Amino acid sequence: MSKRELSGEEEFLERLVARRLLVPSGVAGVYGRGRYFEEVALAFDALITRETAPDDAEFVRFPPVLPRHDLETSGYLASFPHLAGSVFGFAGDEAAAGTLPGQAAAAEDWSGSQTMTDLVLLPAACYPVYPWVASAGRLPSDGRLVDVLCYCFRHEPSGDPARMQAFRQRENVRIGPAEDVEAWHESWIARGLDVLASVGLTATVADANDAFFGRSGRMLAASQREQRLKLELVYPIHPDGNPTAIMSINYHQDHFGSDFGISTADGDVAHTACFGFGLERIALALFRAHGLDLEEWPDEIRSRLLG
Ligand code: ZN
């Protein structure tokens, strides 16, 4: 029996599934996590907790849904309409309720009785932070630093295990006067590289390559690159392809501050920045770097990561 040659991404995915590191769901880019995959992702998350403890960030965890109003306020739909996921719910009458199960069982289109709810799926872990911080009134003079972690959703089905539709981001978000936020953003380039190097991942800094939608999106992407507002630390998860972003470091300037009305102690529009580690991509990079068998990993990496 002849078999089509697999791409590097597909071959890696097959090996991850064969070792039960990832569990396929039947939809591209949506997986269950096996025990060892999860152990590695959570161990890296715990490492970030230890590394950032001296920064004394405010801890908060939000659920993976966001009020629709907050997404509408953020401008996300102007840049990434194709990646957003919206929550719909049943809004039909009794007749519609009667026909729905039959349509569903026959895999017919049953969306006619559905309508938008006031929720969307969370596109990035830091989005709930801005309206929350804005609602507290003016910032303290040194601003705020917030620590979040959440599953995020992006609608981009792919056979590449490094491009999931549902994945976790561990983020810190800095909100305050422009110069403080800019300095914090700058400091995380070296810090991020050091953290990754400490677990054997030699990453490099690259300008972000966000998948903005359409022609105006391409202009946005060009200006983002010019101003070096969004940087990525990339690692070759697929040795034969482009390196993959495993951490992003973003300086939003006054974008979220003006969208959500966040004011500094002096009454200026606050600037914001965030860094985010992609936990699934980092786990994949670690399995790529050190092998699929956790028992075989170098002792110094195991003890650094797993304690
Ligand atoms: Zn963010």
Tab-separated table of C-alpha atoms and ligand atoms in Angstrom:
chain	number	residue	atom	x	y	z
A	1	MET	CA	0.000	0.000	0.000
A	2	SER	CA	1.509	3.314	-0.997
A	3	LYS	CA	1.344	6.141	1.475
A	4	ARG	CA	1.497	9.836	0.635
A	5	GLU	CA	4.700	11.350	1.967
A	6	LEU	CA	4.006	13.234	5.184
A	7	SER	CA	5.193	16.810	5.743
A	8	GLY	CA	7.540	17.438	8.663
A	9	GLU	CA	4.614	18.824	10.686
A	10	GLU	CA	2.362	15.842	9.962
A	11	GLU	CA	5.125	13.372	10.759
A	12	PHE	CA	5.816	15.102	14.106
A	13	LEU	CA	2.083	15.048	14.898
A	14	GLU	CA	1.914	11.302	14.118
A	15	ARG	CA	4.757	10.613	16.531
A	16	LEU	CA	3.187	12.769	19.258
A	17	VAL	CA	-0.112	10.918	18.860
A	18	ALA	CA	1.599	7.493	18.760
A	19	ARG	CA	3.266	8.313	22.124
A	20	ARG	CA	-0.070	9.580	23.525
A	21	LEU	CA	1.416	13.014	24.140
A	22	LEU	CA	-1.479	14.481	22.143
A	23	VAL	CA	-4.916	12.897	21.724
A	24	PRO	CA	-6.699	13.793	18.458
A	25	SER	CA	-10.306	15.014	18.614
A	26	GLY	CA	-11.307	14.616	14.969
A	27	VAL	CA	-11.022	18.380	14.368
A	28	ALA	CA	-7.670	19.729	13.146
A	29	GLY	CA	-5.841	21.719	15.799
A	30	VAL	CA	-7.914	20.473	18.775
A	31	TYR	CA	-6.272	17.844	21.013
A	32	GLY	CA	-6.442	16.274	24.392
A	33	ARG	CA	-3.188	16.337	26.323
A	34	GLY	CA	-1.587	13.119	27.530
A	35	ARG	CA	-0.019	12.853	30.975
A	36	TYR	CA	3.584	13.615	29.992
A	37	PHE	CA	2.664	16.473	27.667
A	38	GLU	CA	0.626	18.064	30.451
A	39	GLU	CA	3.361	17.443	33.008
A	40	VAL	CA	5.826	19.380	30.839
A	41	ALA	CA	3.412	22.262	30.100
A	42	LEU	CA	2.526	22.649	33.798
A	43	ALA	CA	6.173	22.347	34.859
A	44	PHE	CA	7.107	25.223	32.549
A	45	ASP	CA	4.186	27.237	33.915
A	46	ALA	CA	5.490	26.602	37.447
A	47	LEU	CA	8.973	27.666	36.325
A	48	ILE	CA	7.526	31.005	35.159
A	49	THR	CA	5.856	31.385	38.558
A	50	ARG	CA	9.224	30.880	40.294
A	51	GLU	CA	11.095	33.157	37.878
A	52	THR	CA	8.633	36.047	38.150
A	53	ALA	CA	7.971	35.775	41.907
A	54	PRO	CA	10.249	38.779	42.702
A	55	ASP	CA	8.126	40.978	40.381
A	56	ASP	CA	5.138	40.518	42.700
A	57	ALA	CA	2.523	40.621	39.919
A	58	GLU	CA	-1.169	40.611	40.833
A	59	PHE	CA	-2.537	37.085	40.315
A	60	VAL	CA	-5.858	36.673	38.518
A	61	ARG	CA	-7.346	33.913	36.390
A	62	PHE	CA	-10.189	34.536	33.935
A	63	PRO	CA	-12.305	31.886	32.163
A	64	PRO	CA	-11.810	31.181	28.427
A	65	VAL	CA	-14.809	33.309	27.435
A	66	LEU	CA	-14.866	37.096	27.179
A	67	PRO	CA	-17.817	39.495	27.240
A	68	ARG	CA	-18.552	40.226	23.569
A	69	HIS	CA	-18.598	43.942	24.339
A	70	ASP	CA	-14.935	43.805	25.415
A	71	LEU	CA	-13.853	42.201	22.132
A	72	GLU	CA	-15.865	44.815	20.237
A	73	THR	CA	-14.115	47.582	22.219
A	74	SER	CA	-10.618	46.171	21.633
A	75	GLY	CA	-10.390	46.480	17.850
A	76	TYR	CA	-9.581	42.754	17.502
A	77	LEU	CA	-12.300	42.273	14.890
A	78	ALA	CA	-10.722	44.913	12.647
A	79	SER	CA	-7.415	43.048	12.533
A	80	PHE	CA	-8.344	39.384	12.997
A	81	PRO	CA	-12.005	38.802	12.007
A	82	HIS	CA	-11.015	35.389	10.603
A	83	LEU	CA	-9.532	34.120	13.884
A	84	ALA	CA	-12.339	35.148	16.261
A	85	GLY	CA	-14.801	32.641	17.719
A	86	SER	CA	-18.238	33.760	18.910
A	87	VAL	CA	-20.582	31.888	21.240
A	88	PHE	CA	-24.062	31.365	19.815
A	89	GLY	CA	-27.029	29.953	21.705
A	90	PHE	CA	-30.493	28.604	20.951
A	91	ALA	CA	-33.102	31.312	20.465
A	92	GLY	CA	-35.823	29.487	18.552
A	93	ASP	CA	-39.446	28.709	19.353
A	94	GLU	CA	-40.953	25.350	20.194
A	95	ALA	CA	-41.168	24.386	16.526
A	96	ALA	CA	-37.478	25.100	16.042
A	97	ALA	CA	-36.678	23.085	19.169
A	98	GLY	CA	-38.632	20.227	17.636
A	99	THR	CA	-36.686	20.174	14.374
A	100	LEU	CA	-33.234	20.857	15.868
A	101	PRO	CA	-32.390	17.312	17.070
A	102	GLY	CA	-33.286	15.797	13.704
A	103	GLN	CA	-31.204	18.364	11.818
A	104	ALA	CA	-28.284	17.792	14.166
A	105	ALA	CA	-28.521	14.006	13.912
A	106	ALA	CA	-28.468	14.293	10.110
A	107	ALA	CA	-25.504	16.717	10.320
A	108	GLU	CA	-27.603	19.361	8.554
A	109	ASP	CA	-27.174	23.090	9.137
A	110	TRP	CA	-28.972	23.784	12.459
A	111	SER	CA	-27.655	27.339	12.855
A	112	GLY	CA	-31.015	28.921	11.888
A	113	SER	CA	-32.321	28.735	15.455
A	114	GLN	CA	-29.085	30.099	16.963
A	115	THR	CA	-28.340	33.702	17.823
A	116	MET	CA	-25.327	35.598	19.205
A	117	THR	CA	-24.896	35.549	22.962
A	118	ASP	CA	-23.023	38.221	24.888
A	119	LEU	CA	-19.893	36.008	24.964
A	120	VAL	CA	-17.003	35.306	22.610
A	121	LEU	CA	-14.104	32.887	23.020
A	122	LEU	CA	-10.980	34.452	24.498
A	123	PRO	CA	-8.456	35.272	21.708
A	124	ALA	CA	-5.499	36.136	24.007
A	125	ALA	CA	-5.029	35.710	27.746
A	126	CYS	CA	-4.537	39.426	28.452
A	127	TYR	CA	-7.822	40.715	26.974
A	128	PRO	CA	-9.891	40.551	30.200
A	129	VAL	CA	-7.228	42.553	32.043
A	130	TYR	CA	-7.810	45.910	30.300
A	131	PRO	CA	-11.525	46.444	31.103
A	132	TRP	CA	-10.910	45.134	34.638
A	133	VAL	CA	-8.055	47.561	35.273
A	134	ALA	CA	-10.006	50.421	33.649
A	135	SER	CA	-12.960	49.800	35.964
A	136	ALA	CA	-10.762	50.393	39.036
A	137	GLY	CA	-10.199	54.071	38.146
A	138	ARG	CA	-6.863	55.844	37.815
A	139	LEU	CA	-3.756	53.702	38.149
A	140	PRO	CA	-1.410	53.949	41.129
A	141	SER	CA	1.639	56.114	40.300
A	142	ASP	CA	3.832	53.117	39.411
A	143	GLY	CA	1.071	51.437	37.397
A	144	ARG	CA	0.082	47.771	37.694
A	145	LEU	CA	1.501	44.386	36.772
A	146	VAL	CA	-0.972	41.517	36.287
A	147	ASP	CA	-0.337	37.779	35.864
A	148	VAL	CA	-2.823	35.725	33.824
A	149	LEU	CA	-3.083	32.263	32.308
A	150	CYS	CA	-5.880	30.978	30.123
A	151	TYR	CA	-6.890	28.744	27.268
A	152	CYS	CA	-7.269	30.893	24.154
A	153	PHE	CA	-9.079	30.182	20.883
A	154	ARG	CA	-8.101	31.033	17.325
A	155	HIS	CA	-10.052	29.684	14.393
A	156	GLU	CA	-7.264	28.388	12.175
A	157	PRO	CA	-7.615	24.625	11.609
A	158	SER	CA	-4.210	23.152	10.749
A	159	GLY	CA	-2.425	19.803	10.697
A	160	ASP	CA	0.589	21.468	12.309
A	161	PRO	CA	0.663	20.508	16.006
A	162	ALA	CA	2.293	23.895	16.717
A	163	ARG	CA	-0.779	25.700	15.361
A	164	MET	CA	-3.591	24.669	17.680
A	165	GLN	CA	-7.061	26.220	17.777
A	166	ALA	CA	-7.207	25.952	21.579
A	167	PHE	CA	-4.014	26.561	23.554
A	168	ARG	CA	-2.756	28.187	26.752
A	169	GLN	CA	-0.953	31.493	27.149
A	170	ARG	CA	0.826	32.474	30.360
A	171	GLU	CA	1.045	36.240	30.291
A	172	ASN	CA	2.169	39.170	32.373
A	173	VAL	CA	0.627	42.537	31.551
A	174	ARG	CA	2.245	45.863	32.467
A	175	ILE	CA	0.023	48.954	32.571
A	176	GLY	CA	1.291	52.422	33.457
A	177	PRO	CA	3.165	55.538	32.292
A	178	ALA	CA	4.744	55.206	28.828
A	179	GLU	CA	8.390	55.180	29.942
A	180	ASP	CA	7.842	52.504	32.635
A	181	VAL	CA	5.949	50.262	30.242
A	182	GLU	CA	8.512	50.699	27.474
A	183	ALA	CA	11.368	49.801	29.832
A	184	TRP	CA	9.497	46.720	31.104
A	185	HIS	CA	8.857	45.599	27.514
A	186	GLU	CA	12.528	46.018	26.629
A	187	SER	CA	13.699	44.118	29.728
A	188	TRP	CA	11.723	41.013	28.815
A	189	ILE	CA	13.627	40.392	25.584
A	190	ALA	CA	16.750	39.315	27.499
A	191	ARG	CA	14.765	37.775	30.371
A	192	GLY	CA	12.676	35.686	27.997
A	193	LEU	CA	15.739	34.424	26.150
A	194	ASP	CA	17.385	33.511	29.485
A	195	VAL	CA	14.369	31.575	30.779
A	196	LEU	CA	14.139	29.600	27.537
A	197	ALA	CA	17.909	28.961	27.459
A	198	SER	CA	17.703	27.600	31.015
A	199	VAL	CA	15.588	24.688	29.749
A	200	GLY	CA	17.780	24.095	26.700
A	201	LEU	CA	15.804	26.141	24.173
A	202	THR	CA	18.066	28.466	22.189
A	203	ALA	CA	15.516	30.917	20.824
A	204	THR	CA	16.113	33.913	18.589
A	205	VAL	CA	14.378	37.303	18.455
A	206	ALA	CA	12.217	38.002	15.404
A	207	ASP	CA	9.763	40.689	14.367
A	208	ALA	CA	6.229	39.395	14.778
A	209	ASN	CA	4.503	37.996	11.774
A	210	ASP	CA	0.851	38.331	12.799
A	211	ALA	CA	-1.781	37.039	10.388
A	212	PHE	CA	-3.645	40.329	9.965
A	213	PHE	CA	-6.654	40.037	7.648
A	214	GLY	CA	-6.826	41.622	4.200
A	215	ARG	CA	-5.112	44.562	2.528
A	216	SER	CA	-5.416	47.095	5.355
A	217	GLY	CA	-4.169	44.314	7.638
A	218	ARG	CA	-0.991	43.997	5.597
A	219	MET	CA	-0.378	47.715	6.150
A	220	LEU	CA	-0.929	47.268	9.889
A	221	ALA	CA	1.520	44.360	9.913
A	222	ALA	CA	4.145	46.470	8.109
A	223	SER	CA	3.824	49.353	10.566
A	224	GLN	CA	3.961	46.904	13.510
A	225	ARG	CA	7.236	45.521	12.179
A	226	GLU	CA	8.665	48.981	11.488
A	227	GLN	CA	8.073	50.127	15.046
A	228	ARG	CA	9.254	46.800	16.534
A	229	LEU	CA	6.210	46.845	18.813
A	230	LYS	CA	5.709	43.107	18.746
A	231	LEU	CA	8.648	40.776	19.020
A	232	GLU	CA	8.669	37.019	19.047
A	233	LEU	CA	11.149	34.568	20.470
A	234	VAL	CA	11.192	31.793	17.898
A	235	TYR	CA	12.438	28.204	17.973
A	236	PRO	CA	12.659	25.603	15.162
A	237	ILE	CA	9.938	23.184	16.324
A	238	HIS	CA	9.894	21.946	12.706
A	239	PRO	CA	13.516	21.736	11.597
A	240	ASP	CA	12.548	21.904	7.911
A	241	GLY	CA	10.203	24.911	8.195
A	242	ASN	CA	10.086	28.452	9.509
A	243	PRO	CA	10.831	28.748	13.235
A	244	THR	CA	7.751	28.974	15.477
A	245	ALA	CA	7.026	31.745	18.006
A	246	ILE	CA	7.111	30.262	21.527
A	247	MET	CA	6.983	33.606	23.332
A	248	SER	CA	5.706	37.015	22.242
A	249	ILE	CA	6.601	40.384	23.758
A	250	ASN	CA	4.178	43.129	22.783
A	251	TYR	CA	4.149	46.863	23.352
A	252	HIS	CA	0.647	48.161	22.556
A	253	GLN	CA	1.556	51.829	23.282
A	254	ASP	CA	-1.742	53.623	24.143
A	255	HIS	CA	-3.960	51.281	22.059
A	256	PHE	CA	-5.728	49.465	24.916
A	257	GLY	CA	-5.382	52.447	27.240
A	258	SER	CA	-7.450	54.617	24.918
A	259	ASP	CA	-9.876	51.858	23.800
A	260	PHE	CA	-10.766	50.961	27.390
A	261	GLY	CA	-10.159	54.369	29.015
A	262	ILE	CA	-7.254	53.493	31.337
A	263	SER	CA	-5.668	56.569	32.971
A	264	THR	CA	-2.357	56.954	34.758
A	265	ALA	CA	-2.156	58.644	38.163
A	266	ASP	CA	-1.438	61.889	36.286
A	267	GLY	CA	-4.506	61.507	34.098
A	268	ASP	CA	-2.632	60.563	30.905
A	269	VAL	CA	-3.721	57.649	28.719
A	270	ALA	CA	-1.931	54.590	30.103
A	271	HIS	CA	0.415	52.549	27.957
A	272	THR	CA	0.317	48.748	28.082
A	273	ALA	CA	2.616	45.868	27.193
A	274	CYS	CA	2.465	42.130	27.716
A	275	PHE	CA	4.571	39.040	27.320
A	276	GLY	CA	3.063	35.646	26.662
A	277	PHE	CA	4.575	32.153	26.756
A	278	GLY	CA	2.675	29.676	24.592
A	279	LEU	CA	2.620	26.644	26.902
A	280	GLU	CA	1.740	24.090	24.214
A	281	ARG	CA	4.372	25.398	21.800
A	282	ILE	CA	6.988	25.399	24.551
A	283	ALA	CA	6.105	21.800	25.456
A	284	LEU	CA	6.436	20.879	21.760
A	285	ALA	CA	9.784	22.687	21.526
A	286	LEU	CA	11.014	20.823	24.617
A	287	PHE	CA	9.956	17.449	23.184
A	288	ARG	CA	11.656	18.389	19.912
A	289	ALA	CA	14.850	19.472	21.670
A	290	HIS	CA	15.147	16.676	24.236
A	291	GLY	CA	13.198	13.789	22.678
A	292	LEU	CA	9.725	12.334	23.185
A	293	ASP	CA	10.745	10.235	26.185
A	294	LEU	CA	10.838	12.341	29.344
A	295	GLU	CA	12.976	9.714	31.105
A	296	GLU	CA	15.742	10.307	28.562
A	297	TRP	CA	15.959	14.068	29.043
A	298	PRO	CA	19.259	15.489	30.365
A	299	ASP	CA	19.340	15.563	34.171
A	300	GLU	CA	19.937	19.310	34.369
A	301	ILE	CA	16.854	20.022	32.221
A	302	ARG	CA	14.708	17.589	34.232
A	303	SER	CA	15.759	19.070	37.547
A	304	ARG	CA	15.398	22.673	36.327
A	305	LEU	CA	11.919	21.934	34.986
A	306	LEU	CA	10.496	19.144	37.076
A	307	GLY	CA	12.276	19.812	40.377
B	1	ZN	ZN	-1.210	39.927	25.674
